[in-house]
Amino acid sequence: MDNSIKPKILIADDSMLNLRIIEDVIKNNGYEPVLVTSGNEVIEYVKKERPDLILLDIVMPGMDGYETCQILKNDSKIKDIPIIFLTSQSRIEDIAKGFEVGAVDYINKPFHEVELISRVKTHLQLKNLHDELKKSNEQLKKTNEELLKANETIQYNKLQTEFFANISHEFKTPLNLIFSTIQLFELCKQNYMDKHIKIMKQNCYRLLRLVNNLIDITKIDSGYFEIDLQNHNIVHIVETISLSILEYIKRNELNLIFDTEVEEKIIACDADKIERIILNLLSNSIKFTKPGGSIVVKIYDKKEKVVISIKDNGKGIPKDKIDTIFERFMQIDKSLSRKKEGSGIGLSLVKALVEMHGGKISVKSEYGKGSEFIIEIPAKVLPESDIKIDNNYSKEDHIESINIEFSDIYSVS
């Protein structure tokens, strides 16, 4: 209890003389007395204000002290207020009845000032201890509930981890079997089989891409997706990725231009994730740019950050779709008869991967004229003593990634 606030003592007695005597005793000992003359007044007062303790006469006109006490104790909001009976009745039956209806103590009239104050002080202390214990119990209950929830979360996260491992295995095992079968076909293929083998292989890559994206986006949502930051020459990575898709560029009769302000820019990044980001954006540019069109990849050194721009003069994005282009499952053309394939996961995954690097991605587009995706990544570097600079990124190491990310581009003849 705040020591600056005087404990409020509600005194109920039908005798004004008794009220004044008790009032003086209570006030002189540092408490705030509140005077009422009937049980009904006690009930009305307690509904509006909450006293710290009640001194209650038993014999009063109308509602006596027993009935008043019983009403108070039946109300869960105020039942914890300690009540001490003050009465000239001293029969053991009267005392017992007082305790039965909920009183905490019993003082006979005429009372001694020292006894009254001692009992009031004792029960106020007990009340404070009771309140603190109740508060501690509530906090303990809350803590237990939080621990139970935390344990449930741990168990749920464990199940999620097992689920990711199992579903990845369950999806990829049959795909690997199909790939193995296709490889056998390739060893003994006839000329007429080429087209069919390419179709099967490309659709396997499409399915593998969808499985990877679904699993990864779920991992990101659950906080289980991690990136492996190492110091890399980001210019080398982006240039190698861009040049590695020249086969697709030529096949689709497009022009690819790569340009950079600097030949080397070392930053902390995950090379595999950067590859995935760039391949996804290049794949979109190829899909939505007509033969004869151009795709321009540029890198800008902004000292504190690296800016990567992938620009095309393709189909572009409708104005009403630009604000939602990075949303999950968003597709420009949602019709089943659309000419270009896609799950609507790619760009949302790209955005998540860029943000995991502490960066951001934006888009500028004009429908019918083309689009430009702009990636900004902080130019942070890990301590050289901990991480070695890796410039060994090459096309040969990532052919399968290219096949997977470009699996939506149909060019089988």
mmCIF file of C-alpha atoms in Angstrom:
data_model
loop_
_atom_site.group_PDB
_atom_site.id
_atom_site.type_symbol
_atom_site.label_atom_id
_atom_site.label_comp_id
_atom_site.label_asym_id
_atom_site.label_seq_id
_atom_site.Cartn_x
_atom_site.Cartn_y
_atom_site.Cartn_z
ATOM 1 C CA MET A 1 0.000 0.000 0.000
ATOM 2 C CA ASP A 2 1.236 3.521 -0.816
ATOM 3 C CA ASN A 3 2.355 5.115 2.465
ATOM 4 C CA SER A 4 1.310 8.566 1.247
ATOM 5 C CA ILE A 5 -2.336 7.441 1.081
ATOM 6 C CA LYS A 6 -4.144 7.002 4.378
ATOM 7 C CA PRO A 7 -6.011 3.690 4.727
ATOM 8 C CA LYS A 8 -9.750 4.315 4.496
ATOM 9 C CA ILE A 9 -11.834 2.847 7.349
ATOM 10 C CA LEU A 10 -15.617 2.623 6.873
ATOM 11 C CA ILE A 11 -17.421 2.847 10.262
ATOM 12 C CA ALA A 12 -21.088 1.771 10.512
ATOM 13 C CA ASP A 13 -23.054 2.382 13.733
ATOM 14 C CA ASP A 14 -26.584 3.687 14.375
ATOM 15 C CA SER A 15 -25.312 5.722 17.346
ATOM 16 C CA MET A 16 -23.816 9.093 16.398
ATOM 17 C CA LEU A 17 -22.040 9.201 19.768
ATOM 18 C CA ASN A 18 -20.286 5.900 19.043
ATOM 19 C CA LEU A 19 -19.444 7.088 15.521
ATOM 20 C CA ARG A 20 -17.776 10.261 16.811
ATOM 21 C CA ILE A 21 -15.754 8.382 19.439
ATOM 22 C CA ILE A 22 -14.526 5.780 16.923
ATOM 23 C CA GLU A 23 -13.915 8.524 14.336
ATOM 24 C CA ASP A 24 -11.554 10.370 16.691
ATOM 25 C CA VAL A 25 -9.645 7.199 17.544
ATOM 26 C CA ILE A 26 -9.264 6.231 13.882
ATOM 27 C CA LYS A 27 -8.283 9.733 12.755
ATOM 28 C CA ASN A 28 -5.773 10.215 15.592
ATOM 29 C CA ASN A 29 -3.951 7.044 14.508
ATOM 30 C CA GLY A 30 -3.400 8.126 10.929
ATOM 31 C CA TYR A 31 -6.398 6.563 9.204
ATOM 32 C CA GLU A 32 -9.185 8.171 7.173
ATOM 33 C CA PRO A 33 -12.620 7.510 8.748
ATOM 34 C CA VAL A 34 -15.855 7.340 6.726
ATOM 35 C CA LEU A 35 -19.094 7.375 8.756
ATOM 36 C CA VAL A 36 -22.448 5.701 7.941
ATOM 37 C CA THR A 37 -25.410 4.823 10.155
ATOM 38 C CA SER A 38 -27.018 1.753 8.512
ATOM 39 C CA GLY A 39 -26.342 -1.441 6.592
ATOM 40 C CA ASN A 40 -27.923 0.007 3.458
ATOM 41 C CA GLU A 41 -25.522 2.953 3.573
ATOM 42 C CA VAL A 42 -22.612 0.506 3.881
ATOM 43 C CA ILE A 43 -23.729 -1.334 0.710
ATOM 44 C CA GLU A 44 -24.259 1.905 -1.220
ATOM 45 C CA TYR A 45 -20.894 3.325 -0.197
ATOM 46 C CA VAL A 46 -18.936 0.152 -1.045
ATOM 47 C CA LYS A 47 -20.497 0.117 -4.514
ATOM 48 C CA LYS A 48 -18.910 3.524 -5.186
ATOM 49 C CA GLU A 49 -15.745 3.439 -3.084
ATOM 50 C CA ARG A 50 -13.585 0.603 -1.816
ATOM 51 C CA PRO A 51 -12.582 1.023 1.845
ATOM 52 C CA ASP A 52 -9.538 -0.789 3.210
ATOM 53 C CA LEU A 53 -11.431 -2.100 6.230
ATOM 54 C CA ILE A 54 -14.966 -1.972 7.689
ATOM 55 C CA LEU A 55 -15.898 -1.564 11.375
ATOM 56 C CA LEU A 56 -19.487 -2.833 11.491
ATOM 57 C CA ASP A 57 -22.039 -2.659 14.293
ATOM 58 C CA ILE A 58 -24.311 -5.711 14.526
ATOM 59 C CA VAL A 59 -27.493 -4.173 15.913
ATOM 60 C CA MET A 60 -28.758 -1.531 13.472
ATOM 61 C CA PRO A 61 -32.265 -0.640 12.264
ATOM 62 C CA GLY A 62 -33.408 -2.323 9.044
ATOM 63 C CA MET A 63 -30.482 -4.399 7.780
ATOM 64 C CA ASP A 64 -28.382 -5.651 10.704
ATOM 65 C CA GLY A 65 -24.633 -6.222 10.657
ATOM 66 C CA TYR A 66 -24.886 -9.980 9.910
ATOM 67 C CA GLU A 67 -26.995 -9.469 6.784
ATOM 68 C CA THR A 68 -24.827 -6.559 5.641
ATOM 69 C CA CYS A 69 -21.665 -8.639 6.036
ATOM 70 C CA GLN A 70 -23.187 -11.580 4.177
ATOM 71 C CA ILE A 71 -24.178 -9.395 1.216
ATOM 72 C CA LEU A 72 -20.666 -7.968 1.002
ATOM 73 C CA LYS A 73 -19.042 -11.409 1.165
ATOM 74 C CA ASN A 74 -21.281 -12.755 -1.598
ATOM 75 C CA ASP A 75 -19.931 -10.149 -4.014
ATOM 76 C CA SER A 76 -16.687 -11.434 -5.574
ATOM 77 C CA LYS A 77 -15.449 -7.895 -6.291
ATOM 78 C CA ILE A 78 -15.534 -6.754 -2.644
ATOM 79 C CA LYS A 79 -15.480 -9.956 -0.605
ATOM 80 C CA ASP A 80 -11.820 -9.488 0.339
ATOM 81 C CA ILE A 81 -12.485 -6.301 2.355
ATOM 82 C CA PRO A 82 -11.853 -7.247 6.010
ATOM 83 C CA ILE A 83 -14.848 -6.686 8.321
ATOM 84 C CA ILE A 84 -14.555 -6.342 12.126
ATOM 85 C CA PHE A 85 -17.744 -6.492 14.167
ATOM 86 C CA LEU A 86 -18.174 -3.900 16.953
ATOM 87 C CA THR A 87 -20.960 -4.830 19.340
ATOM 88 C CA SER A 88 -22.059 -5.033 22.949
ATOM 89 C CA GLN A 89 -23.316 -8.581 22.330
ATOM 90 C CA SER A 90 -20.890 -11.034 23.869
ATOM 91 C CA ARG A 91 -22.669 -14.387 23.652
ATOM 92 C CA ILE A 92 -20.566 -17.107 22.089
ATOM 93 C CA GLU A 93 -23.403 -17.802 19.603
ATOM 94 C CA ASP A 94 -23.285 -14.172 18.376
ATOM 95 C CA ILE A 95 -19.518 -14.300 17.987
ATOM 96 C CA ALA A 96 -19.698 -17.607 16.094
ATOM 97 C CA LYS A 97 -22.407 -16.253 13.779
ATOM 98 C CA GLY A 98 -20.225 -13.232 13.012
ATOM 99 C CA PHE A 99 -17.390 -15.469 11.827
ATOM 100 C CA GLU A 100 -19.799 -17.664 9.864
ATOM 101 C CA VAL A 101 -21.009 -14.734 7.751
ATOM 102 C CA GLY A 102 -17.445 -13.672 6.955
ATOM 103 C CA ALA A 103 -16.105 -11.318 9.629
ATOM 104 C CA VAL A 104 -12.387 -11.478 10.399
ATOM 105 C CA ASP A 105 -12.612 -10.278 14.011
ATOM 106 C CA TYR A 106 -14.933 -9.276 16.828
ATOM 107 C CA ILE A 107 -14.550 -6.382 19.331
ATOM 108 C CA ASN A 108 -16.809 -5.921 22.324
ATOM 109 C CA LYS A 109 -18.187 -2.559 23.394
ATOM 110 C CA PRO A 110 -17.094 -0.648 25.324
ATOM 111 C CA PHE A 111 -13.741 -1.106 23.577
ATOM 112 C CA HIS A 112 -10.288 0.058 24.550
ATOM 113 C CA GLU A 113 -8.560 2.377 22.074
ATOM 114 C CA VAL A 114 -5.321 0.362 22.114
ATOM 115 C CA GLU A 115 -7.185 -2.900 21.372
ATOM 116 C CA LEU A 116 -9.208 -1.325 18.539
ATOM 117 C CA ILE A 117 -6.193 0.168 16.807
ATOM 118 C CA SER A 118 -4.107 -2.991 17.288
ATOM 119 C CA ARG A 119 -6.791 -5.126 15.655
ATOM 120 C CA VAL A 120 -7.321 -2.618 12.826
ATOM 121 C CA LYS A 121 -3.575 -2.407 12.190
ATOM 122 C CA THR A 122 -3.163 -6.199 12.270
ATOM 123 C CA HIS A 123 -5.975 -6.860 9.799
ATOM 124 C CA LEU A 124 -4.800 -4.129 7.457
ATOM 125 C CA GLN A 125 -1.370 -5.784 7.427
ATOM 126 C CA LEU A 126 -2.961 -9.179 6.802
ATOM 127 C CA LYS A 127 -5.009 -7.645 4.003
ATOM 128 C CA ASN A 128 -1.877 -6.200 2.398
ATOM 129 C CA LEU A 129 -0.157 -9.577 2.642
ATOM 130 C CA HIS A 130 -3.245 -11.230 1.159
ATOM 131 C CA ASP A 131 -3.272 -8.763 -1.747
ATOM 132 C CA GLU A 132 0.431 -9.290 -2.407
ATOM 133 C CA LEU A 133 0.000 -13.047 -2.286
ATOM 134 C CA LYS A 134 -2.966 -12.849 -4.639
ATOM 135 C CA LYS A 135 -0.951 -10.682 -7.023
ATOM 136 C CA SER A 136 1.971 -13.115 -6.823
ATOM 137 C CA ASN A 137 -0.341 -16.049 -7.534
ATOM 138 C CA GLU A 138 -1.799 -14.259 -10.542
ATOM 139 C CA GLN A 139 1.711 -13.504 -11.813
ATOM 140 C CA LEU A 140 2.727 -17.115 -11.176
ATOM 141 C CA LYS A 141 -0.328 -18.310 -13.101
ATOM 142 C CA LYS A 142 0.502 -15.976 -15.955
ATOM 143 C CA THR A 143 4.129 -17.155 -15.959
ATOM 144 C CA ASN A 144 3.010 -20.787 -16.004
ATOM 145 C CA GLU A 145 0.695 -20.075 -18.916
ATOM 146 C CA GLU A 146 3.549 -18.358 -20.776
ATOM 147 C CA LEU A 147 5.848 -21.309 -20.053
ATOM 148 C CA LEU A 148 3.201 -23.696 -21.343
ATOM 149 C CA LYS A 149 2.806 -21.607 -24.484
ATOM 150 C CA ALA A 150 6.592 -21.430 -24.886
ATOM 151 C CA ASN A 151 6.811 -25.194 -24.512
ATOM 152 C CA GLU A 152 4.019 -25.623 -27.047
ATOM 153 C CA THR A 153 5.892 -23.282 -29.390
ATOM 154 C CA ILE A 154 9.093 -25.311 -28.946
ATOM 155 C CA GLN A 155 7.222 -28.518 -29.690
ATOM 156 C CA TYR A 156 5.485 -26.899 -32.664
ATOM 157 C CA ASN A 157 8.795 -25.575 -34.014
ATOM 158 C CA LYS A 158 10.294 -29.042 -33.616
ATOM 159 C CA LEU A 159 7.413 -30.502 -35.601
ATOM 160 C CA GLN A 160 7.852 -27.797 -38.237
ATOM 161 C CA THR A 161 11.547 -28.615 -38.594
ATOM 162 C CA GLU A 162 10.729 -32.290 -39.008
ATOM 163 C CA PHE A 163 7.959 -31.385 -41.442
ATOM 164 C CA PHE A 164 10.298 -29.290 -43.615
ATOM 165 C CA ALA A 165 12.825 -32.110 -43.727
ATOM 166 C CA ASN A 166 10.200 -34.746 -44.475
ATOM 167 C CA ILE A 167 8.233 -32.815 -47.077
ATOM 168 C CA SER A 168 11.420 -31.830 -48.899
ATOM 169 C CA HIS A 169 12.413 -35.485 -48.979
ATOM 170 C CA GLU A 170 8.940 -36.666 -49.996
ATOM 171 C CA PHE A 171 8.717 -34.162 -52.853
ATOM 172 C CA LYS A 172 12.253 -34.483 -54.147
ATOM 173 C CA THR A 173 12.641 -38.265 -53.972
ATOM 174 C CA PRO A 174 10.107 -39.008 -56.770
ATOM 175 C CA LEU A 175 11.499 -36.097 -58.788
ATOM 176 C CA ASN A 176 15.006 -37.519 -58.509
ATOM 177 C CA LEU A 177 13.697 -40.867 -59.717
ATOM 178 C CA ILE A 178 12.094 -39.170 -62.710
ATOM 179 C CA PHE A 179 15.340 -37.310 -63.456
ATOM 180 C CA SER A 180 17.257 -40.597 -63.259
ATOM 181 C CA THR A 181 14.822 -42.201 -65.669
ATOM 182 C CA ILE A 182 15.196 -39.274 -68.072
ATOM 183 C CA GLN A 183 18.983 -39.673 -67.934
ATOM 184 C CA LEU A 184 18.580 -43.326 -68.943
ATOM 185 C CA PHE A 185 16.391 -42.232 -71.855
ATOM 186 C CA GLU A 186 19.099 -39.770 -72.901
ATOM 187 C CA LEU A 187 21.673 -42.583 -73.071
ATOM 188 C CA CYS A 188 19.625 -44.620 -75.508
ATOM 189 C CA LYS A 189 17.502 -41.949 -77.125
ATOM 190 C CA GLN A 190 16.437 -41.812 -80.732
ATOM 191 C CA ASN A 191 16.179 -38.522 -82.605
ATOM 192 C CA TYR A 192 12.410 -38.444 -82.346
ATOM 193 C CA MET A 193 12.706 -38.598 -78.524
ATOM 194 C CA ASP A 194 14.685 -35.352 -78.124
ATOM 195 C CA LYS A 195 11.688 -33.070 -77.934
ATOM 196 C CA HIS A 196 9.810 -35.296 -75.497
ATOM 197 C CA ILE A 197 12.819 -35.727 -73.200
ATOM 198 C CA LYS A 198 13.372 -31.954 -73.107
ATOM 199 C CA ILE A 199 9.700 -31.390 -72.244
ATOM 200 C CA MET A 200 9.841 -33.957 -69.425
ATOM 201 C CA LYS A 201 13.090 -32.533 -68.074
ATOM 202 C CA GLN A 202 11.909 -28.936 -68.185
ATOM 203 C CA ASN A 203 8.651 -29.770 -66.401
ATOM 204 C CA CYS A 204 10.574 -31.655 -63.726
ATOM 205 C CA TYR A 205 12.618 -28.503 -63.180
ATOM 206 C CA ARG A 206 9.372 -26.495 -63.030
ATOM 207 C CA LEU A 207 7.995 -28.784 -60.349
ATOM 208 C CA LEU A 208 11.300 -28.695 -58.448
ATOM 209 C CA ARG A 209 11.248 -24.880 -58.592
ATOM 210 C CA LEU A 210 7.700 -24.785 -57.233
ATOM 211 C CA VAL A 211 8.571 -27.221 -54.428
ATOM 212 C CA ASN A 212 11.698 -25.219 -53.488
ATOM 213 C CA ASN A 213 9.779 -21.930 -53.489
ATOM 214 C CA LEU A 214 6.885 -23.278 -51.400
ATOM 215 C CA ILE A 215 9.221 -24.820 -48.822
ATOM 216 C CA ASP A 216 11.446 -21.729 -48.653
ATOM 217 C CA ILE A 217 8.589 -19.224 -48.347
ATOM 218 C CA THR A 218 7.154 -21.370 -45.523
ATOM 219 C CA LYS A 219 10.553 -21.464 -43.814
ATOM 220 C CA ILE A 220 10.851 -17.684 -44.105
ATOM 221 C CA ASP A 221 7.406 -17.207 -42.563
ATOM 222 C CA SER A 222 8.383 -19.503 -39.680
ATOM 223 C CA GLY A 223 11.814 -17.937 -39.126
ATOM 224 C CA TYR A 224 13.692 -21.075 -40.183
ATOM 225 C CA PHE A 225 15.284 -19.722 -43.349
ATOM 226 C CA GLU A 226 18.904 -18.627 -42.938
ATOM 227 C CA ILE A 227 21.410 -16.930 -45.207
ATOM 228 C CA ASP A 228 25.138 -17.678 -45.222
ATOM 229 C CA LEU A 229 26.915 -14.325 -45.378
ATOM 230 C CA GLN A 230 30.438 -14.283 -46.783
ATOM 231 C CA ASN A 231 32.536 -11.608 -48.402
ATOM 232 C CA HIS A 232 32.000 -11.784 -52.166
ATOM 233 C CA ASN A 233 32.678 -9.601 -55.183
ATOM 234 C CA ILE A 234 29.044 -8.800 -55.979
ATOM 235 C CA VAL A 235 30.018 -7.486 -59.439
ATOM 236 C CA HIS A 236 31.589 -10.829 -60.345
ATOM 237 C CA ILE A 237 28.528 -12.756 -59.135
ATOM 238 C CA VAL A 238 25.983 -10.661 -61.038
ATOM 239 C CA GLU A 239 28.095 -10.568 -64.200
ATOM 240 C CA THR A 240 28.638 -14.347 -64.175
ATOM 241 C CA ILE A 241 24.920 -14.993 -63.661
ATOM 242 C CA SER A 242 23.993 -12.577 -66.456
ATOM 243 C CA LEU A 243 26.439 -14.099 -68.949
ATOM 244 C CA SER A 244 25.389 -17.635 -67.999
ATOM 245 C CA ILE A 245 21.939 -17.148 -69.541
ATOM 246 C CA LEU A 246 23.131 -16.077 -73.004
ATOM 247 C CA GLU A 247 21.777 -19.344 -74.413
ATOM 248 C CA TYR A 248 18.268 -18.358 -73.308
ATOM 249 C CA ILE A 249 18.784 -14.800 -74.532
ATOM 250 C CA LYS A 250 19.788 -15.948 -78.039
ATOM 251 C CA ARG A 251 17.088 -18.605 -78.167
ATOM 252 C CA ASN A 252 14.452 -15.947 -77.459
ATOM 253 C CA GLU A 253 16.056 -13.485 -79.924
ATOM 254 C CA LEU A 254 16.801 -10.877 -77.254
ATOM 255 C CA ASN A 255 19.723 -8.590 -76.523
ATOM 256 C CA LEU A 256 21.509 -8.595 -73.156
ATOM 257 C CA ILE A 257 23.645 -5.679 -71.978
ATOM 258 C CA PHE A 258 25.721 -5.828 -68.793
ATOM 259 C CA ASP A 259 27.295 -2.647 -67.437
ATOM 260 C CA THR A 260 28.942 -1.710 -64.146
ATOM 261 C CA GLU A 261 30.480 1.387 -62.563
ATOM 262 C CA VAL A 262 33.157 -0.694 -60.814
ATOM 263 C CA GLU A 263 34.897 -3.977 -61.556
ATOM 264 C CA GLU A 264 35.019 -5.044 -57.937
ATOM 265 C CA LYS A 265 32.815 -4.376 -54.932
ATOM 266 C CA ILE A 266 33.265 -6.634 -51.930
ATOM 267 C CA ILE A 267 30.193 -6.998 -49.725
ATOM 268 C CA ALA A 268 28.865 -9.542 -47.244
ATOM 269 C CA CYS A 269 26.201 -11.566 -49.021
ATOM 270 C CA ASP A 270 24.958 -15.087 -49.670
ATOM 271 C CA ALA A 271 26.100 -15.851 -53.233
ATOM 272 C CA ASP A 272 23.494 -18.581 -53.760
ATOM 273 C CA LYS A 273 20.666 -16.294 -52.672
ATOM 274 C CA ILE A 274 21.948 -13.423 -54.829
ATOM 275 C CA GLU A 275 22.041 -15.859 -57.745
ATOM 276 C CA ARG A 276 18.449 -16.850 -57.068
ATOM 277 C CA ILE A 277 17.325 -13.207 -56.914
ATOM 278 C CA ILE A 278 19.032 -12.238 -60.193
ATOM 279 C CA LEU A 279 17.954 -15.395 -62.053
ATOM 280 C CA ASN A 280 14.348 -14.889 -61.017
ATOM 281 C CA LEU A 281 14.287 -11.286 -62.249
ATOM 282 C CA LEU A 282 16.088 -12.176 -65.494
ATOM 283 C CA SER A 283 13.674 -15.048 -66.037
ATOM 284 C CA ASN A 284 10.736 -12.629 -65.734
ATOM 285 C CA SER A 285 12.365 -10.206 -68.163
ATOM 286 C CA ILE A 286 12.889 -12.951 -70.744
ATOM 287 C CA LYS A 287 9.342 -14.254 -70.332
ATOM 288 C CA PHE A 288 7.716 -10.869 -70.834
ATOM 289 C CA THR A 289 9.978 -9.345 -73.499
ATOM 290 C CA LYS A 290 9.211 -9.965 -77.165
ATOM 291 C CA PRO A 291 11.879 -11.084 -79.687
ATOM 292 C CA GLY A 292 14.102 -8.172 -80.654
ATOM 293 C CA GLY A 293 13.802 -6.623 -77.195
ATOM 294 C CA SER A 294 16.597 -5.794 -74.771
ATOM 295 C CA ILE A 295 17.481 -6.566 -71.160
ATOM 296 C CA VAL A 296 19.973 -4.298 -69.398
ATOM 297 C CA VAL A 297 21.745 -5.271 -66.160
ATOM 298 C CA LYS A 298 23.606 -2.442 -64.419
ATOM 299 C CA ILE A 299 25.519 -2.188 -61.162
ATOM 300 C CA TYR A 300 26.029 1.124 -59.366
ATOM 301 C CA ASP A 301 28.472 1.721 -56.524
ATOM 302 C CA LYS A 302 26.800 4.089 -54.044
ATOM 303 C CA LYS A 303 29.574 3.703 -51.422
ATOM 304 C CA GLU A 304 27.297 2.691 -48.556
ATOM 305 C CA LYS A 305 25.204 0.433 -50.772
ATOM 306 C CA VAL A 306 25.241 -1.441 -54.067
ATOM 307 C CA VAL A 307 22.409 -0.843 -56.525
ATOM 308 C CA ILE A 308 21.566 -3.530 -59.093
ATOM 309 C CA SER A 309 19.166 -2.614 -61.888
ATOM 310 C CA ILE A 310 17.502 -5.121 -64.231
ATOM 311 C CA LYS A 311 15.621 -3.287 -66.965
ATOM 312 C CA ASP A 312 13.733 -4.519 -70.012
ATOM 313 C CA ASN A 313 11.539 -3.050 -72.738
ATOM 314 C CA GLY A 314 8.994 -5.822 -72.484
ATOM 315 C CA LYS A 315 5.323 -5.993 -71.621
ATOM 316 C CA GLY A 316 5.516 -3.881 -68.464
ATOM 317 C CA ILE A 317 3.179 -3.949 -65.479
ATOM 318 C CA PRO A 318 -0.297 -2.348 -65.381
ATOM 319 C CA LYS A 319 -0.433 0.688 -63.108
ATOM 320 C CA ASP A 320 -3.036 -0.910 -60.828
ATOM 321 C CA LYS A 321 -0.782 -3.954 -60.257
ATOM 322 C CA ILE A 322 2.521 -2.253 -59.361
ATOM 323 C CA ASP A 323 1.723 -1.785 -55.650
ATOM 324 C CA THR A 324 0.927 -5.489 -55.246
ATOM 325 C CA ILE A 325 3.560 -7.017 -57.518
ATOM 326 C CA PHE A 326 5.623 -8.352 -54.570
ATOM 327 C CA GLU A 327 2.636 -9.830 -52.737
ATOM 328 C CA ARG A 328 2.373 -13.582 -52.276
ATOM 329 C CA PHE A 329 0.702 -15.440 -55.177
ATOM 330 C CA MET A 330 0.271 -12.188 -57.105
ATOM 331 C CA GLN A 331 0.092 -12.654 -60.883
ATOM 332 C CA ILE A 332 -0.458 -10.031 -63.565
ATOM 333 C CA ASP A 333 -2.522 -12.469 -65.594
ATOM 334 C CA LYS A 334 -4.483 -14.847 -63.386
ATOM 335 C CA SER A 335 -6.460 -16.502 -66.166
ATOM 336 C CA LEU A 336 -6.007 -20.205 -66.827
ATOM 337 C CA SER A 337 -5.386 -19.348 -70.469
ATOM 338 C CA ARG A 338 -2.415 -17.085 -69.695
ATOM 339 C CA LYS A 339 0.555 -17.506 -72.044
ATOM 340 C CA LYS A 340 3.263 -17.261 -69.377
ATOM 341 C CA GLU A 341 3.580 -19.786 -66.551
ATOM 342 C CA GLY A 342 4.280 -18.996 -62.896
ATOM 343 C CA SER A 343 3.093 -19.659 -59.355
ATOM 344 C CA GLY A 344 3.066 -16.060 -58.107
ATOM 345 C CA ILE A 345 5.623 -16.922 -55.409
ATOM 346 C CA GLY A 346 8.834 -15.820 -57.131
ATOM 347 C CA LEU A 347 8.783 -12.059 -56.581
ATOM 348 C CA SER A 348 7.593 -12.345 -52.975
ATOM 349 C CA LEU A 349 10.498 -14.732 -52.345
ATOM 350 C CA VAL A 350 12.903 -12.349 -54.100
ATOM 351 C CA LYS A 351 11.708 -9.498 -51.859
ATOM 352 C CA ALA A 352 12.192 -11.657 -48.749
ATOM 353 C CA LEU A 353 15.721 -12.665 -49.800
ATOM 354 C CA VAL A 354 16.697 -9.045 -50.516
ATOM 355 C CA GLU A 355 15.337 -7.936 -47.140
ATOM 356 C CA MET A 356 17.243 -10.733 -45.371
ATOM 357 C CA HIS A 357 20.381 -9.028 -46.717
ATOM 358 C CA GLY A 358 19.188 -5.789 -45.116
ATOM 359 C CA GLY A 359 18.247 -4.389 -48.507
ATOM 360 C CA LYS A 360 15.152 -3.382 -50.406
ATOM 361 C CA ILE A 361 13.688 -3.895 -53.861
ATOM 362 C CA SER A 362 11.451 -1.594 -55.902
ATOM 363 C CA VAL A 363 10.013 -1.508 -59.388
ATOM 364 C CA LYS A 364 9.396 1.134 -62.030
ATOM 365 C CA SER A 365 7.181 0.165 -64.909
ATOM 366 C CA GLU A 366 5.059 1.502 -67.715
ATOM 367 C CA TYR A 367 2.579 -0.864 -69.254
ATOM 368 C CA GLY A 368 3.548 -1.707 -72.826
ATOM 369 C CA LYS A 369 7.024 -0.165 -72.506
ATOM 370 C CA GLY A 370 8.872 -2.274 -69.955
ATOM 371 C CA SER A 371 9.955 -2.599 -66.337
ATOM 372 C CA GLU A 372 12.961 -1.887 -64.164
ATOM 373 C CA PHE A 373 13.601 -3.765 -60.914
ATOM 374 C CA ILE A 374 16.016 -1.977 -58.573
ATOM 375 C CA ILE A 375 17.796 -3.827 -55.773
ATOM 376 C CA GLU A 376 19.652 -1.946 -53.025
ATOM 377 C CA ILE A 377 21.951 -3.928 -50.724
ATOM 378 C CA PRO A 378 24.056 -2.431 -47.888
ATOM 379 C CA ALA A 379 27.794 -2.551 -48.674
ATOM 380 C CA LYS A 380 28.754 -4.187 -45.376
ATOM 381 C CA VAL A 381 31.883 -6.319 -45.100
ATOM 382 C CA LEU A 382 32.666 -9.063 -42.600
ATOM 383 C CA PRO A 383 36.058 -8.932 -40.798
ATOM 384 C CA GLU A 384 38.783 -10.284 -43.097
ATOM 385 C CA SER A 385 40.190 -12.361 -40.240
ATOM 386 C CA ASP A 386 36.948 -14.326 -40.050
ATOM 387 C CA ILE A 387 35.861 -14.666 -43.675
ATOM 388 C CA LYS A 388 37.881 -15.031 -46.846
ATOM 389 C CA ILE A 389 36.875 -13.268 -50.030
ATOM 390 C CA ASP A 390 35.387 -15.781 -52.463
ATOM 391 C CA ASN A 391 35.736 -15.058 -56.177
ATOM 392 C CA ASN A 392 35.280 -18.669 -57.287
ATOM 393 C CA TYR A 393 31.725 -18.237 -58.494
ATOM 394 C CA SER A 394 31.273 -19.779 -61.952
ATOM 395 C CA LYS A 395 28.519 -20.806 -64.325
ATOM 396 C CA GLU A 396 29.501 -24.479 -64.221
ATOM 397 C CA ASP A 397 28.816 -24.688 -60.490
ATOM 398 C CA HIS A 398 25.255 -23.420 -60.900
ATOM 399 C CA ILE A 399 23.890 -24.911 -64.123
ATOM 400 C CA GLU A 400 21.099 -26.706 -62.266
ATOM 401 C CA SER A 401 20.033 -23.452 -60.551
ATOM 402 C CA ILE A 402 19.730 -21.817 -63.962
ATOM 403 C CA ASN A 403 17.694 -24.744 -65.300
ATOM 404 C CA ILE A 404 15.374 -24.563 -62.294
ATOM 405 C CA GLU A 405 14.839 -20.774 -62.330
ATOM 406 C CA PHE A 406 14.334 -20.725 -66.124
ATOM 407 C CA SER A 407 12.033 -23.732 -66.202
ATOM 408 C CA ASP A 408 9.003 -21.507 -66.899
ATOM 409 C CA ILE A 409 10.527 -20.320 -70.180
ATOM 410 C CA TYR A 410 9.324 -22.706 -72.861
ATOM 411 C CA SER A 411 11.555 -22.770 -75.896
ATOM 412 C CA VAL A 412 11.558 -26.442 -76.840
ATOM 413 C CA SER A 413 11.337 -26.861 -80.575
#
